[in-house]
PDB file of C-alpha atoms in Angstrom:
ATOM      1  CA  UNK A   1       4.199 -22.120 -16.069  1.00 35.00           C
ATOM      2  CA  UNK A   2       7.367 -22.505 -13.984  1.00 38.00           C
ATOM      3  CA  UNK A   3       6.610 -23.367 -10.280  1.00 39.00           C
ATOM      4  CA  UNK A   4       7.967 -20.162  -8.908  1.00 44.00           C
ATOM      5  CA  UNK A   5       5.885 -18.128 -11.254  1.00 50.00           C
ATOM      6  CA  UNK A   6       2.866 -20.100 -10.167  1.00 44.00           C
ATOM      7  CA  UNK A   7       3.607 -19.497  -6.472  1.00 46.00           C
ATOM      8  CA  UNK A   8       4.049 -15.823  -7.171  1.00 53.00           C
ATOM      9  CA  UNK A   9       0.686 -15.459  -8.907  1.00 63.00           C
ATOM     10  CA  UNK A  10      -1.136 -17.538  -6.263  1.00 55.00           C
ATOM     11  CA  UNK A  11       0.402 -15.411  -3.376  1.00 57.00           C
ATOM     12  CA  UNK A  12      -0.530 -12.172  -5.136  1.00 57.00           C
ATOM     13  CA  UNK A  13      -4.154 -13.194  -5.638  1.00 61.00           C
ATOM     14  CA  UNK A  14      -4.737 -14.705  -2.220  1.00 59.00           C
ATOM     15  CA  UNK A  15      -2.594 -12.432   0.120  1.00 55.00           C
ATOM     16  CA  UNK A  16      -4.775 -11.599   3.121  1.00 52.00           C
ATOM     17  CA  UNK A  17      -7.804 -13.399   2.091  1.00 54.00           C
ATOM     18  CA  UNK A  18      -7.116 -16.640   4.152  1.00 48.00           C
ATOM     19  CA  UNK A  19      -6.463 -14.674   7.399  1.00 46.00           C
ATOM     20  CA  UNK A  20      -9.567 -12.515   6.892  1.00 45.00           C
ATOM     21  CA  UNK A  21     -11.811 -15.491   6.314  1.00 45.00           C
ATOM     22  CA  UNK A  22     -10.274 -17.399   9.365  1.00 43.00           C
ATOM     23  CA  UNK A  23     -10.826 -14.272  11.663  1.00 45.00           C
ATOM     24  CA  UNK A  24     -14.511 -14.232  10.648  1.00 44.00           C
ATOM     25  CA  UNK A  25     -15.163 -17.613  11.858  1.00 43.00           C
ATOM     26  CA  UNK A  26     -16.522 -18.348  15.393  1.00 45.00           C
ATOM     27  CA  UNK A  27     -13.774 -19.267  17.922  1.00 45.00           C
ATOM     28  CA  UNK A  28     -15.089 -22.787  18.359  1.00 45.00           C
ATOM     29  CA  UNK A  29     -14.716 -23.473  14.592  1.00 46.00           C
ATOM     30  CA  UNK A  30     -11.092 -22.167  14.532  1.00 45.00           C
ATOM     31  CA  UNK A  31      -9.763 -23.254  17.870  1.00 50.00           C
ATOM     32  CA  UNK A  32      -9.412 -19.913  19.793  1.00 51.00           C
ATOM     33  CA  UNK A  33      -6.248 -21.084  21.467  1.00 53.00           C
ATOM     34  CA  UNK A  34      -4.579 -21.372  18.041  1.00 64.00           C
ATOM     35  CA  UNK A  35      -5.341 -17.802  17.082  1.00 67.00           C
ATOM     36  CA  UNK A  36      -2.393 -15.443  16.886  1.00 77.00           C
ATOM     37  CA  UNK A  37      -2.061 -12.932  19.797  1.00 90.00           C
ATOM     38  CA  UNK A  38      -2.947  -9.330  19.184  1.00 92.00           C
ATOM     39  CA  UNK A  39       0.080  -7.185  18.605  1.00 89.00           C
ATOM     40  CA  UNK A  40      -1.431  -3.871  17.686  1.00 93.00           C
ATOM     41  CA  UNK A  41      -0.205  -0.793  19.495  1.00 90.00           C
ATOM     42  CA  UNK A  42      -2.393   1.442  21.584  1.00 92.00           C
ATOM     43  CA  UNK A  43      -2.340   4.361  19.203  1.00 95.00           C
ATOM     44  CA  UNK A  44      -4.162   2.355  16.390  1.00 96.00           C
ATOM     45  CA  UNK A  45      -7.914   2.684  16.218  1.00 97.00           C
ATOM     46  CA  UNK A  46     -10.582   0.956  14.150  1.00 96.00           C
ATOM     47  CA  UNK A  47     -13.037   3.389  12.671  1.00 96.00           C
ATOM     48  CA  UNK A  48     -16.741   2.624  12.208  1.00 93.00           C
ATOM     49  CA  UNK A  49     -17.258   0.886   9.000  1.00 94.00           C
ATOM     50  CA  UNK A  50     -17.366   3.196   6.066  1.00 97.00           C
ATOM     51  CA  UNK A  51     -19.699   2.666   3.087  1.00 96.00           C
ATOM     52  CA  UNK A  52     -17.842   2.938  -0.207  1.00 98.00           C
ATOM     53  CA  UNK A  53     -20.250   4.857  -2.291  1.00 97.00           C
ATOM     54  CA  UNK A  54     -18.514   4.086  -5.467  1.00 97.00           C
ATOM     55  CA  UNK A  55     -18.710   0.363  -4.861  1.00 97.00           C
ATOM     56  CA  UNK A  56     -21.778  -0.070  -2.694  1.00 96.00           C
ATOM     57  CA  UNK A  57     -20.157  -2.048   0.018  1.00 97.00           C
ATOM     58  CA  UNK A  58     -18.630  -1.337   3.535  1.00 97.00           C
ATOM     59  CA  UNK A  59     -15.094  -1.324   4.500  1.00 97.00           C
ATOM     60  CA  UNK A  60     -13.184  -1.279   7.822  1.00 97.00           C
ATOM     61  CA  UNK A  61     -10.567   1.513   8.242  1.00 98.00           C
ATOM     62  CA  UNK A  62      -7.605   1.124  10.671  1.00 98.00           C
ATOM     63  CA  UNK A  63      -6.061   4.553  11.731  1.00 98.00           C
ATOM     64  CA  UNK A  64      -2.574   4.954  13.252  1.00 98.00           C
ATOM     65  CA  UNK A  65      -2.084   8.287  15.067  1.00 98.00           C
ATOM     66  CA  UNK A  66       1.467   9.467  16.101  1.00 97.00           C
ATOM     67  CA  UNK A  67       2.327   9.090  19.774  1.00 95.00           C
ATOM     68  CA  UNK A  68       2.232  12.908  20.228  1.00 90.00           C
ATOM     69  CA  UNK A  69      -1.023  13.483  18.500  1.00 96.00           C
ATOM     70  CA  UNK A  70      -2.989  14.191  21.640  1.00 92.00           C
ATOM     71  CA  UNK A  71      -0.367  16.570  23.071  1.00 91.00           C
ATOM     72  CA  UNK A  72      -0.800  19.502  20.768  1.00 90.00           C
ATOM     73  CA  UNK A  73      -2.295  20.897  17.659  1.00 95.00           C
ATOM     74  CA  UNK A  74       0.366  19.834  15.094  1.00 96.00           C
ATOM     75  CA  UNK A  75      -0.755  18.621  11.695  1.00 98.00           C
ATOM     76  CA  UNK A  76       0.753  15.546  10.141  1.00 98.00           C
ATOM     77  CA  UNK A  77       1.368  14.143   6.659  1.00 98.00           C
ATOM     78  CA  UNK A  78      -0.696  11.053   5.826  1.00 98.00           C
ATOM     79  CA  UNK A  79       0.187   7.662   4.306  1.00 98.00           C
ATOM     80  CA  UNK A  80      -2.724   5.640   2.925  1.00 98.00           C
ATOM     81  CA  UNK A  81      -2.021   1.919   2.801  1.00 98.00           C
ATOM     82  CA  UNK A  82      -3.937  -1.080   1.277  1.00 98.00           C
ATOM     83  CA  UNK A  83      -4.602  -4.524   2.966  1.00 97.00           C
ATOM     84  CA  UNK A  84      -5.122  -2.814   6.429  1.00 97.00           C
ATOM     85  CA  UNK A  85      -5.580  -6.307   8.125  1.00 97.00           C
ATOM     86  CA  UNK A  86      -1.898  -6.853   7.449  1.00 96.00           C
ATOM     87  CA  UNK A  87      -0.410  -3.695   8.758  1.00 97.00           C
ATOM     88  CA  UNK A  88      -0.690  -3.505  12.484  1.00 96.00           C
ATOM     89  CA  UNK A  89      -1.880  -6.837  14.127  1.00 94.00           C
ATOM     90  CA  UNK A  90      -0.652 -10.515  13.797  1.00 92.00           C
ATOM     91  CA  UNK A  91      -4.226 -11.643  14.751  1.00 93.00           C
ATOM     92  CA  UNK A  92      -5.711 -10.181  11.667  1.00 93.00           C
ATOM     93  CA  UNK A  93      -2.733 -10.447   9.301  1.00 91.00           C
ATOM     94  CA  UNK A  94      -2.234 -12.953   6.470  1.00 85.00           C
ATOM     95  CA  UNK A  95       1.314 -14.046   7.460  1.00 81.00           C
ATOM     96  CA  UNK A  96       2.441 -11.731  10.242  1.00 87.00           C
ATOM     97  CA  UNK A  97       1.962  -8.022  10.318  1.00 93.00           C
ATOM     98  CA  UNK A  98       4.075  -5.344   8.731  1.00 96.00           C
ATOM     99  CA  UNK A  99       4.784  -3.744  12.017  1.00 95.00           C
ATOM    100  CA  UNK A 100       3.794  -0.309  10.805  1.00 97.00           C
ATOM    101  CA  UNK A 101       2.778   0.951  14.199  1.00 96.00           C
ATOM    102  CA  UNK A 102       5.937  -0.292  15.930  1.00 97.00           C
ATOM    103  CA  UNK A 103       8.191   1.082  13.237  1.00 97.00           C
ATOM    104  CA  UNK A 104       6.607   4.571  13.297  1.00 97.00           C
ATOM    105  CA  UNK A 105       6.476   4.748  16.975  1.00 97.00           C
ATOM    106  CA  UNK A 106      10.153   4.080  17.002  1.00 96.00           C
ATOM    107  CA  UNK A 107      10.743   6.777  14.247  1.00 95.00           C
ATOM    108  CA  UNK A 108       8.870   9.300  16.297  1.00 95.00           C
ATOM    109  CA  UNK A 109      10.990   8.655  19.303  1.00 95.00           C
ATOM    110  CA  UNK A 110      14.372   8.403  17.431  1.00 94.00           C
ATOM    111  CA  UNK A 111      13.984  10.849  14.490  1.00 93.00           C
ATOM    112  CA  UNK A 112      10.934  13.000  15.029  1.00 92.00           C
ATOM    113  CA  UNK A 113       9.335  11.697  11.792  1.00 94.00           C
ATOM    114  CA  UNK A 114       5.624  11.292  12.533  1.00 96.00           C
ATOM    115  CA  UNK A 115       2.736  10.276  10.217  1.00 97.00           C
ATOM    116  CA  UNK A 116      -0.848   9.469  10.259  1.00 98.00           C
ATOM    117  CA  UNK A 117      -1.445   6.004   8.498  1.00 98.00           C
ATOM    118  CA  UNK A 118      -4.884   5.189   7.096  1.00 98.00           C
ATOM    119  CA  UNK A 119      -5.113   1.364   6.592  1.00 98.00           C
ATOM    120  CA  UNK A 120      -7.934   0.279   4.230  1.00 98.00           C
ATOM    121  CA  UNK A 121      -9.017  -3.339   4.626  1.00 97.00           C
ATOM    122  CA  UNK A 122      -9.013  -5.452   1.491  1.00 96.00           C
ATOM    123  CA  UNK A 123     -12.323  -6.844   0.335  1.00 95.00           C
ATOM    124  CA  UNK A 124     -11.552 -10.595   0.750  1.00 94.00           C
ATOM    125  CA  UNK A 125     -12.748 -12.145  -2.410  1.00 94.00           C
ATOM    126  CA  UNK A 126     -13.215  -8.674  -3.985  1.00 96.00           C
ATOM    127  CA  UNK A 127      -9.466  -7.847  -3.541  1.00 97.00           C
ATOM    128  CA  UNK A 128      -8.709  -9.247  -6.935  1.00 96.00           C
ATOM    129  CA  UNK A 129     -11.157  -6.717  -8.570  1.00 97.00           C
ATOM    130  CA  UNK A 130     -10.603  -3.749  -6.230  1.00 98.00           C
ATOM    131  CA  UNK A 131      -6.839  -3.648  -6.615  1.00 98.00           C
ATOM    132  CA  UNK A 132      -6.662  -4.070 -10.320  1.00 97.00           C
ATOM    133  CA  UNK A 133      -6.959  -1.152 -12.874  1.00 97.00           C
ATOM    134  CA  UNK A 134      -7.866  -3.043 -16.028  1.00 97.00           C
ATOM    135  CA  UNK A 135     -10.333  -5.860 -16.723  1.00 97.00           C
ATOM    136  CA  UNK A 136      -8.518  -9.197 -17.192  1.00 95.00           C
ATOM    137  CA  UNK A 137      -9.714 -12.144 -19.360  1.00 94.00           C
ATOM    138  CA  UNK A 138      -9.008 -14.684 -16.609  1.00 93.00           C
ATOM    139  CA  UNK A 139      -9.609 -12.856 -13.304  1.00 94.00           C
ATOM    140  CA  UNK A 140     -12.549 -10.700 -14.309  1.00 95.00           C
ATOM    141  CA  UNK A 141     -13.657  -7.153 -14.184  1.00 96.00           C
ATOM    142  CA  UNK A 142     -11.450  -4.385 -12.663  1.00 97.00           C
ATOM    143  CA  UNK A 143     -12.820  -2.024  -9.895  1.00 98.00           C
ATOM    144  CA  UNK A 144      -9.648  -0.133  -9.243  1.00 97.00           C
ATOM    145  CA  UNK A 145     -10.849   3.106 -10.527  1.00 97.00           C
ATOM    146  CA  UNK A 146     -13.985   2.959  -8.385  1.00 98.00           C
ATOM    147  CA  UNK A 147     -11.827   1.899  -5.348  1.00 98.00           C
ATOM    148  CA  UNK A 148      -9.496   4.909  -5.813  1.00 98.00           C
ATOM    149  CA  UNK A 149     -12.536   7.212  -6.276  1.00 98.00           C
ATOM    150  CA  UNK A 150     -13.579   5.984  -2.777  1.00 98.00           C
ATOM    151  CA  UNK A 151     -10.249   6.902  -1.348  1.00 98.00           C
ATOM    152  CA  UNK A 152      -9.884  10.339  -3.116  1.00 98.00           C
ATOM    153  CA  UNK A 153     -13.493  11.647  -3.034  1.00 98.00           C
ATOM    154  CA  UNK A 154     -14.812  10.057   0.254  1.00 98.00           C
ATOM    155  CA  UNK A 155     -12.117   8.585   2.562  1.00 98.00           C
ATOM    156  CA  UNK A 156      -9.543  11.401   2.333  1.00 98.00           C
ATOM    157  CA  UNK A 157     -12.066  14.156   2.921  1.00 98.00           C
ATOM    158  CA  UNK A 158     -13.435  12.195   5.959  1.00 98.00           C
ATOM    159  CA  UNK A 159     -10.016  11.821   7.386  1.00 98.00           C
ATOM    160  CA  UNK A 160      -9.005  15.393   6.724  1.00 98.00           C
ATOM    161  CA  UNK A 161     -12.172  16.602   8.377  1.00 98.00           C
ATOM    162  CA  UNK A 162     -11.849  14.465  11.508  1.00 98.00           C
ATOM    163  CA  UNK A 163      -8.061  14.500  12.187  1.00 98.00           C
ATOM    164  CA  UNK A 164      -5.332  17.074  12.003  1.00 98.00           C
ATOM    165  CA  UNK A 165      -3.739  16.231   8.626  1.00 98.00           C
ATOM    166  CA  UNK A 166      -1.653  18.136   6.176  1.00 98.00           C
ATOM    167  CA  UNK A 167      -4.134  17.534   3.440  1.00 98.00           C
ATOM    168  CA  UNK A 168      -2.203  18.864   0.390  1.00 97.00           C
ATOM    169  CA  UNK A 169      -0.759  16.638  -2.189  1.00 96.00           C
ATOM    170  CA  UNK A 170       2.819  17.111  -1.034  1.00 96.00           C
ATOM    171  CA  UNK A 171       2.078  15.679   2.293  1.00 97.00           C
ATOM    172  CA  UNK A 172      -0.131  12.594   0.996  1.00 98.00           C
ATOM    173  CA  UNK A 173       1.340   9.350   0.074  1.00 98.00           C
ATOM    174  CA  UNK A 174      -0.018   5.834  -0.816  1.00 98.00           C
ATOM    175  CA  UNK A 175       1.719   2.498  -0.327  1.00 98.00           C
ATOM    176  CA  UNK A 176       0.988  -1.243  -0.813  1.00 98.00           C
ATOM    177  CA  UNK A 177       2.233  -4.570  -1.875  1.00 98.00           C
ATOM    178  CA  UNK A 178       1.538  -6.975  -4.620  1.00 97.00           C
ATOM    179  CA  UNK A 179      -1.832  -5.967  -6.074  1.00 97.00           C
ATOM    180  CA  UNK A 180      -1.645  -3.009  -3.538  1.00 98.00           C
ATOM    181  CA  UNK A 181       1.781  -2.036  -4.978  1.00 98.00           C
ATOM    182  CA  UNK A 182       0.245  -2.024  -8.524  1.00 98.00           C
ATOM    183  CA  UNK A 183      -2.656   0.006  -7.308  1.00 98.00           C
ATOM    184  CA  UNK A 184      -0.405   2.562  -5.571  1.00 98.00           C
ATOM    185  CA  UNK A 185       1.585   3.158  -8.646  1.00 98.00           C
ATOM    186  CA  UNK A 186      -1.699   3.572 -10.526  1.00 98.00           C
ATOM    187  CA  UNK A 187      -2.886   6.139  -7.998  1.00 97.00           C
ATOM    188  CA  UNK A 188       0.222   8.244  -8.361  1.00 96.00           C
ATOM    189  CA  UNK A 189      -0.349   8.358 -12.140  1.00 95.00           C
ATOM    190  CA  UNK A 190      -4.140   8.972 -12.129  1.00 95.00           C
ATOM    191  CA  UNK A 191      -4.483  11.202  -9.086  1.00 96.00           C
ATOM    192  CA  UNK A 192      -1.476  13.577  -9.012  1.00 94.00           C
ATOM    193  CA  UNK A 193      -3.645  16.171  -7.549  1.00 95.00           C
ATOM    194  CA  UNK A 194      -3.949  13.999  -4.442  1.00 97.00           C
ATOM    195  CA  UNK A 195      -0.899  11.893  -4.002  1.00 97.00           C
ATOM    196  CA  UNK A 196       2.753  12.979  -4.636  1.00 96.00           C
ATOM    197  CA  UNK A 197       4.488   9.966  -3.309  1.00 97.00           C
ATOM    198  CA  UNK A 198       4.081   6.238  -3.622  1.00 98.00           C
ATOM    199  CA  UNK A 199       5.468   3.090  -2.096  1.00 98.00           C
ATOM    200  CA  UNK A 200       5.268   0.275  -4.771  1.00 98.00           C
ATOM    201  CA  UNK A 201       6.212  -2.942  -3.091  1.00 98.00           C
ATOM    202  CA  UNK A 202       6.396  -6.206  -5.204  1.00 98.00           C
ATOM    203  CA  UNK A 203       3.910  -4.743  -7.841  1.00 98.00           C
ATOM    204  CA  UNK A 204       1.834  -7.243  -9.651  1.00 97.00           C
ATOM    205  CA  UNK A 205       2.406  -5.626 -13.167  1.00 97.00           C
ATOM    206  CA  UNK A 206       1.862  -9.059 -14.792  1.00 96.00           C
ATOM    207  CA  UNK A 207      -1.890  -8.756 -14.185  1.00 96.00           C
ATOM    208  CA  UNK A 208      -2.024  -5.439 -15.989  1.00 96.00           C
ATOM    209  CA  UNK A 209       0.103  -5.682 -19.186  1.00 95.00           C
ATOM    210  CA  UNK A 210      -1.263  -2.289 -20.303  1.00 96.00           C
ATOM    211  CA  UNK A 211       0.227  -0.578 -17.281  1.00 97.00           C
ATOM    212  CA  UNK A 212       3.748   0.073 -18.637  1.00 96.00           C
ATOM    213  CA  UNK A 213       2.412   1.829 -21.628  1.00 95.00           C
ATOM    214  CA  UNK A 214       0.212   3.851 -19.277  1.00 95.00           C
ATOM    215  CA  UNK A 215       3.214   4.812 -17.182  1.00 95.00           C
ATOM    216  CA  UNK A 216       5.237   5.758 -20.300  1.00 93.00           C
ATOM    217  CA  UNK A 217       2.468   7.964 -21.603  1.00 91.00           C
ATOM    218  CA  UNK A 218       1.566   9.759 -18.309  1.00 87.00           C
ATOM    219  CA  UNK A 219       4.189  12.354 -17.425  1.00 69.00           C
ATOM    220  CA  UNK A 220       4.488  13.300 -13.820  1.00 65.00           C
ATOM    221  CA  UNK A 221       6.109  16.412 -12.271  1.00 65.00           C
ATOM    222  CA  UNK A 222       9.574  16.360 -10.679  1.00 71.00           C
ATOM    223  CA  UNK A 223       7.931  16.826  -7.257  1.00 86.00           C
ATOM    224  CA  UNK A 224       6.593  13.165  -7.098  1.00 92.00           C
ATOM    225  CA  UNK A 225       8.574  10.487  -5.423  1.00 96.00           C
ATOM    226  CA  UNK A 226       8.207   6.755  -6.093  1.00 97.00           C
ATOM    227  CA  UNK A 227       9.898   3.904  -4.257  1.00 98.00           C
ATOM    228  CA  UNK A 228       9.923   0.605  -6.321  1.00 98.00           C
ATOM    229  CA  UNK A 229      10.791  -2.698  -4.545  1.00 98.00           C
ATOM    230  CA  UNK A 230      10.900  -6.327  -5.542  1.00 98.00           C
ATOM    231  CA  UNK A 231      12.472  -9.538  -4.164  1.00 98.00           C
ATOM    232  CA  UNK A 232      14.779 -11.623  -6.346  1.00 98.00           C
ATOM    233  CA  UNK A 233      12.988 -14.869  -5.332  1.00 98.00           C
ATOM    234  CA  UNK A 234       9.450 -13.627  -6.253  1.00 97.00           C
ATOM    235  CA  UNK A 235       9.615 -15.176  -9.639  1.00 96.00           C
ATOM    236  CA  UNK A 236      10.820 -14.335 -13.205  1.00 96.00           C
ATOM    237  CA  UNK A 237       7.651 -12.626 -14.109  1.00 96.00           C
ATOM    238  CA  UNK A 238       7.638 -10.280 -11.032  1.00 97.00           C
ATOM    239  CA  UNK A 239      11.421  -9.563 -11.413  1.00 97.00           C
ATOM    240  CA  UNK A 240      11.008  -8.754 -15.179  1.00 97.00           C
ATOM    241  CA  UNK A 241       8.060  -6.458 -14.463  1.00 97.00           C
ATOM    242  CA  UNK A 242      10.281  -4.624 -12.031  1.00 98.00           C
ATOM    243  CA  UNK A 243      13.169  -4.458 -14.359  1.00 98.00           C
ATOM    244  CA  UNK A 244      11.055  -3.070 -17.238  1.00 97.00           C
ATOM    245  CA  UNK A 245       9.639  -0.262 -14.926  1.00 97.00           C
ATOM    246  CA  UNK A 246      13.223   0.461 -13.611  1.00 97.00           C
ATOM    247  CA  UNK A 247      14.268   1.072 -17.109  1.00 97.00           C
ATOM    248  CA  UNK A 248      11.239   3.214 -17.865  1.00 95.00           C
ATOM    249  CA  UNK A 249      11.632   5.286 -14.780  1.00 95.00           C
ATOM    250  CA  UNK A 250      15.283   5.970 -15.659  1.00 93.00           C
ATOM    251  CA  UNK A 251      14.239   7.096 -19.028  1.00 92.00           C
ATOM    252  CA  UNK A 252      11.631   9.588 -18.057  1.00 89.00           C
ATOM    253  CA  UNK A 253      12.097  10.742 -14.467  1.00 89.00           C
ATOM    254  CA  UNK A 254      14.738  12.773 -12.650  1.00 90.00           C
ATOM    255  CA  UNK A 255      17.172  10.650 -10.596  1.00 88.00           C
ATOM    256  CA  UNK A 256      16.156  12.133  -7.316  1.00 90.00           C
ATOM    257  CA  UNK A 257      12.499  11.452  -7.758  1.00 93.00           C
ATOM    258  CA  UNK A 258      12.475   7.682  -7.767  1.00 95.00           C
ATOM    259  CA  UNK A 259      14.316   4.765  -6.124  1.00 97.00           C
ATOM    260  CA  UNK A 260      14.321   1.151  -7.237  1.00 98.00           C
ATOM    261  CA  UNK A 261      15.608  -1.693  -5.095  1.00 98.00           C
ATOM    262  CA  UNK A 262      15.875  -5.414  -5.930  1.00 98.00           C
ATOM    263  CA  UNK A 263      16.668  -7.565  -2.980  1.00 98.00           C
ATOM    264  CA  UNK A 264      18.306 -10.890  -3.791  1.00 97.00           C
ATOM    265  CA  UNK A 265      16.835 -13.888  -2.065  1.00 97.00           C
ATOM    266  CA  UNK A 266      13.602 -12.061  -0.799  1.00 98.00           C
ATOM    267  CA  UNK A 267      10.294 -13.626  -1.497  1.00 97.00           C
ATOM    268  CA  UNK A 268       6.653 -12.426  -1.908  1.00 96.00           C
ATOM    269  CA  UNK A 269       5.617 -12.074   1.755  1.00 95.00           C
ATOM    270  CA  UNK A 270       4.858  -9.778   4.523  1.00 94.00           C
ATOM    271  CA  UNK A 271       8.243 -10.474   6.312  1.00 94.00           C
ATOM    272  CA  UNK A 272      10.059  -9.012   3.319  1.00 97.00           C
ATOM    273  CA  UNK A 273       7.789  -5.979   3.173  1.00 97.00           C
ATOM    274  CA  UNK A 274       8.001  -5.358   6.936  1.00 96.00           C
ATOM    275  CA  UNK A 275      11.687  -5.344   6.720  1.00 96.00           C
ATOM    276  CA  UNK A 276      11.704  -2.747   3.876  1.00 97.00           C
ATOM    277  CA  UNK A 277       8.960  -0.447   5.194  1.00 98.00           C
ATOM    278  CA  UNK A 278      11.150   1.667   7.353  1.00 97.00           C
ATOM    279  CA  UNK A 279      13.711   2.191   4.590  1.00 97.00           C
ATOM    280  CA  UNK A 280      10.904   3.200   2.146  1.00 98.00           C
ATOM    281  CA  UNK A 281       9.152   5.509   4.461  1.00 97.00           C
ATOM    282  CA  UNK A 282      12.327   7.323   5.408  1.00 96.00           C
ATOM    283  CA  UNK A 283      13.126   8.068   1.862  1.00 97.00           C
ATOM    284  CA  UNK A 284       9.600   8.916   0.853  1.00 97.00           C
ATOM    285  CA  UNK A 285       9.208  11.607   3.591  1.00 94.00           C
ATOM    286  CA  UNK A 286      12.714  12.663   4.419  1.00 83.00           C
ATOM    287  CA  UNK A 287      13.003  15.532   1.701  1.00 53.00           C
ATOM    288  CA  UNK A 288      10.123  17.515   3.307  1.00 48.00           C
ATOM    289  CA  UNK A 289       9.802  16.123   6.853  1.00 41.00           C
ATOM    290  CA  UNK A 290      13.453  16.081   8.223  1.00 35.00           C
TER     291      UNK A 290
END
């Protein structure tokens, strides 16, 4: 295995786990003065832990509400995102946060685009199972379908009941990176009644060799939107998976319903995804929220 491919796989499997483990240790064990400062905005809240009925374990949910949420009765589109620890706060992120809250606060002020974001924390050592759709001979059983059942049948109804959402599929999106990118694409294919848009960042197609056949055989309507992203320095395997999917999308989907972007020199990391988040969100939501 070439070194760049080995790095890509290791980063995919471990992204977020090290930071979550470190955050769980007592301050004396980690050296509190060395911990990153909190960078989370005031309009992000942490909900009480939710029991995932389909998986029999609890999960922390981090919720971003638009700056104007408390000032009226407007309803908002919703973006569900994986690896919630990495989205809003350097103190919980694996390798610096995505800056989702800062980016969307800026959008609200400059463009009027406002969303609710539901960040679902990953399951630490369970991440490799929860964010994979198919069993793997090396990495073990997949729990991706059960994880999506939690989002679709339990978490989304809870969010829709407690907050002023636009609950229909045309206003509901899902996004993630690496294994989360893979799972976001899978969600768009498997639950079109729930999601109409997906941000698929650095998808780990390599861990699910059946995925391209599934995508080929699962036709989606013209009203879905998919944003596919990869970095040129993520490794040959990652880039090839991207190119194969780009080709497939071009064969089966209308041009305006998808966008594929390869950024030369970009690696498999939060800095890359943070840089690209704004561009992806603008495109995913512009058609109906401008």
